């Protein structure tokens, strides 16, 4: 654990250095995220959309894998850097609240970090609140377009309706003398 | 369904003189080809775009997770946003770093399936006032992705000027066009329910789509106020089309609403399978794609149109073709552009433009205002199959029918829907996270209802397009410069749309959760009309009631540019009914030798 911690600390301070970033990517099995970034996004999105009695959560739906690919392909580098900075903020907030990074924190501590980040969802102001909005939107997009997410909704469409279409047919005109009064 | 016929370049013989050459292959051009070939005329159809393997493009049943980007177009492609339409200098795509820049419709879900259908703004620039111009260059034009709402106009529209004193009446009345609406219905198929409304005439309907629970509730609430929310009147065949082997009846898959549009089984009308392939099967039709027409040519001795000049959009080589009659169905704005580009010593102002009205009286529909509500009774209820329809409901016009609104003239209708779709859009605005969040998203799926207005934009002379003196498109053809703005009547109408939408939802016991009061950029409705309007006075109109040029008797304009007013109904069905009527006239006149 302590070796892990040191590695994370190193990355944190190296963030922004192009050499360090490319070095990290070379070691990473992911397309954009470093292993730790990926782990944080994987845990964080699972807290946002968890597995429950009905269906799997963000982890099972491979939300982090999808976001990793999306960011790797993104046209605008700004989007990548904003996400990277946001992930760093999560770790920093965890250090501040729990004296350990997000991945080393207990499940309860992680949820507290996310609650703090959520802040005032209606009017996000702080960088943490802004990132919460970003990552939640991204998780919603990725989860609810996944097979697990669509099945969680009991969505019944995208199917051939061979006889009658869905819904009811209104019986006759709604108005006796429509428009004439 | 049989595979489509080979309808490519080899069929076009540019050395002969055709009975008719048609420019554009959308709703208008396709209908012209269909009717004229049935009359036995020898017809050449020219389309600026290519022929798309549309079934391969649309992949209507593909799930989002089967696509590497969940249906989104490549990341180096860009769709213009509402904000960019307002703030960016024109041409919009100039200086943008993206590989392709598209109109706003490519910002919708499923944009990867339509990226080869809509045009690249980089190739097709415009200048002047902000305008969100959506263009599709392919065989079939915008019918490849159209919105499918198929409505009739009535004498409330054709005689609107008599009713409120603004503008001009149409040179026809409902009884003139009614038989042609009937023919379009029976030839192409339309789903809907009879309502007996004098201001929104019924069609020859096939089996109607249905309303889901939320929509039924809204319909019943509206009926108490004398307003009608009817099942979406869709230009989609629900019972099939006898004698058309290229189309299937609708199977309720619902892809039309999850994508920019399009139907890979062709239950929704599109011009190729509904009109062009059947026309081709008569043996009387030749087609050339990648043929961008830039001029209607003139016989100096007679003053008649002699044919057209076009540029091959791939090789950039130019060609001429001769025809006894020329029909323009290039779309409202492209047709106006082509008329104005066709300058000669005989027609220094552009062909057919002695009135100076070409490009003017430009109109469309104003949109943006709308409302979203929650139907509390539906929260937490077991989910039902709600979608698989080309649309939800249409709330017919109610303003300025019997009463006179003090703030604005003319009217508007609403398109709306309720029920569960594939993607729970409400998840973005559901607060919190974790299991409660997830349950809330699930419980609320299908419990929302929303609608947005489409209002008549007045046809005013001062709203116009003209040829830009400098800017050219990718093929070196001068482009359009817009001088077009919504006016006071549109703004007041839009304000009333928002207010009335809120009121109706409140009256129906629907909890309002979102209100849109912003008017979207001009052009957003994709219902541009009126740049070559019909009329009986050659000084104030471009074509007569048969869409025949007042100046050049063998030149016809058969698309939405001839509409005298925008009304508030979606125009596609009216474009086709008018075109059919005009082509019957053309064939008759040509046969009598009256067009030479």
Coordinates of C-alpha atoms in Angstrom, one line a residue, chain A residues 47-57 61-62 66 69 73-75 111 114-115 118 121-122 132-133 136-138 140-147 150-176 178-181, chain B residues 60-61 63-65 68-70 75-76 97-98 156 193-199 207-213 216 219 223 226-228 231 238 249-253 258 383-389 402 420-424 426-428 430-435 437-438 441-442 445:
Chain A
X47 CA -20.7 5.4 -6.6
X48 CA -22.8 7.7 -8.9
X49 CA -24.6 4.7 -10.6
X50 CA -24.1 1.6 -8.4
X51 CA -25.1 -1.9 -8.8
X52 CA -28.4 -2.6 -7.0
X53 CA -30.9 -5.4 -6.7
X54 CA -32.2 -4.6 -10.2
X55 CA -29.0 -4.3 -12.3
X56 CA -25.3 -3.9 -12.5
X57 CA -23.8 -0.4 -12.1
X61 CA -21.4 -1.4 -17.8
X62 CA -17.8 -0.5 -18.4
X66 CA -16.0 4.0 -22.7
X69 CA -11.8 5.7 -25.3
X73 CA -10.4 10.2 -29.3
X74 CA -11.6 13.7 -28.3
X75 CA -10.8 16.4 -30.9
X111 CA -19.1 8.5 -0.6
X114 CA -18.5 12.5 -3.6
X115 CA -21.2 14.1 -1.5
X118 CA -21.8 17.3 -5.4
X121 CA -26.0 20.6 -8.0
X122 CA -28.4 23.2 -9.2
X132 CA -19.1 16.5 -10.4
X133 CA -21.5 17.9 -13.0
X136 CA -22.1 12.7 -13.7
X137 CA -23.2 13.7 -17.1
X138 CA -20.6 11.6 -18.7
X140 CA -25.3 9.0 -17.4
X141 CA -24.5 9.2 -21.1
X142 CA -22.3 6.1 -21.0
X143 CA -24.3 4.0 -18.6
X144 CA -27.8 4.6 -20.1
X145 CA -26.5 3.8 -23.6
X146 CA -25.0 0.5 -22.5
X147 CA -26.8 -2.8 -22.6
X150 CA -31.0 0.2 -21.3
X151 CA -32.2 -3.1 -19.6
X152 CA -32.2 -1.4 -16.2
X153 CA -34.9 0.9 -17.7
X154 CA -37.1 -2.0 -18.8
X155 CA -37.0 -0.3 -22.2
X156 CA -39.4 -2.3 -24.4
X157 CA -38.8 -0.7 -27.8
X158 CA -36.5 -1.1 -30.8
X159 CA -38.6 -4.2 -31.6
X160 CA -40.8 -5.2 -34.4
X161 CA -44.5 -4.5 -33.7
X162 CA -46.3 -6.9 -36.0
X163 CA -49.9 -6.2 -35.2
X164 CA -51.0 -3.1 -33.3
X165 CA -48.7 -0.2 -32.3
X166 CA -48.1 0.7 -28.8
X167 CA -50.6 2.8 -26.9
X168 CA -54.3 3.4 -27.3
X169 CA -56.4 4.7 -30.2
X170 CA -58.6 7.6 -29.2
X171 CA -62.2 6.7 -29.9
X172 CA -63.6 9.0 -32.5
X173 CA -63.2 12.8 -32.8
X174 CA -62.4 14.6 -29.6
X175 CA -64.9 17.3 -30.4
X176 CA -68.4 17.0 -31.9
X178 CA -64.6 21.0 -33.7
X179 CA -63.6 24.5 -34.8
X180 CA -67.1 25.6 -35.7
X181 CA -67.8 27.4 -32.4
Chain B
X60 CA -32.1 1.5 -37.9
X61 CA -32.0 -1.4 -35.5
X63 CA -28.3 -0.5 -30.4
X64 CA -26.1 2.3 -29.2
X65 CA -23.7 -0.1 -27.5
X68 CA -18.0 2.4 -31.0
X69 CA -19.1 5.9 -30.2
X70 CA -22.7 5.1 -29.2
X75 CA -14.8 13.3 -32.9
X76 CA -13.2 15.5 -35.6
X97 CA -10.4 23.3 -37.3
X98 CA -12.7 20.4 -37.8
X156 CA -57.9 29.3 -43.4
X193 CA -57.1 9.9 -37.3
X194 CA -60.1 11.8 -38.6
X195 CA -61.0 14.8 -36.6
X196 CA -63.2 16.8 -38.9
X197 CA -61.4 20.0 -38.4
X198 CA -62.1 22.7 -41.1
X199 CA -58.7 24.3 -40.4
X207 CA -54.2 2.9 -39.7
X208 CA -53.3 5.5 -37.1
X209 CA -50.6 5.4 -34.6
X210 CA -51.7 5.5 -31.0
X211 CA -51.4 7.7 -28.1
X212 CA -49.8 6.5 -24.9
X213 CA -51.2 7.2 -21.4
X216 CA -54.4 10.4 -23.9
X219 CA -55.9 14.9 -25.4
X223 CA -61.0 18.4 -25.7
X226 CA -62.1 22.8 -27.7
X227 CA -58.6 22.0 -28.8
X228 CA -57.4 18.9 -30.5
X231 CA -52.1 11.2 -33.1
X238 CA -48.9 1.6 -41.7
X249 CA -45.2 -1.0 -43.9
X250 CA -44.1 0.4 -40.6
X251 CA -43.0 -2.1 -38.0
X252 CA -43.0 0.3 -35.1
X253 CA -39.3 0.0 -34.4
X258 CA -33.7 8.1 -32.0
X383 CA -43.1 0.4 -17.9
X384 CA -44.9 -0.1 -21.2
X385 CA -43.9 -0.1 -24.8
X386 CA -44.5 3.6 -25.6
X387 CA -42.3 4.3 -28.6
X388 CA -41.9 2.8 -32.0
X389 CA -43.9 5.7 -33.6
X402 CA -62.7 32.4 -34.6
X420 CA -40.6 6.1 -22.4
X421 CA -37.8 6.3 -25.0
X422 CA -34.6 4.3 -25.2
X423 CA -32.5 7.0 -23.4
X424 CA -33.7 8.5 -20.2
X426 CA -34.3 13.1 -17.5
X427 CA -31.3 11.4 -15.9
X428 CA -29.2 14.5 -16.6
X430 CA -32.2 14.1 -11.7
X431 CA -30.3 15.3 -8.7
X432 CA -28.2 13.2 -6.4
X433 CA -26.3 9.9 -7.0
X434 CA -26.3 6.3 -5.9
X435 CA -29.1 3.9 -5.5
X437 CA -30.7 8.4 -8.0
X438 CA -30.8 5.2 -10.1
X441 CA -34.4 7.7 -13.0
X442 CA -36.1 4.3 -13.4
X445 CA -39.0 6.9 -17.1

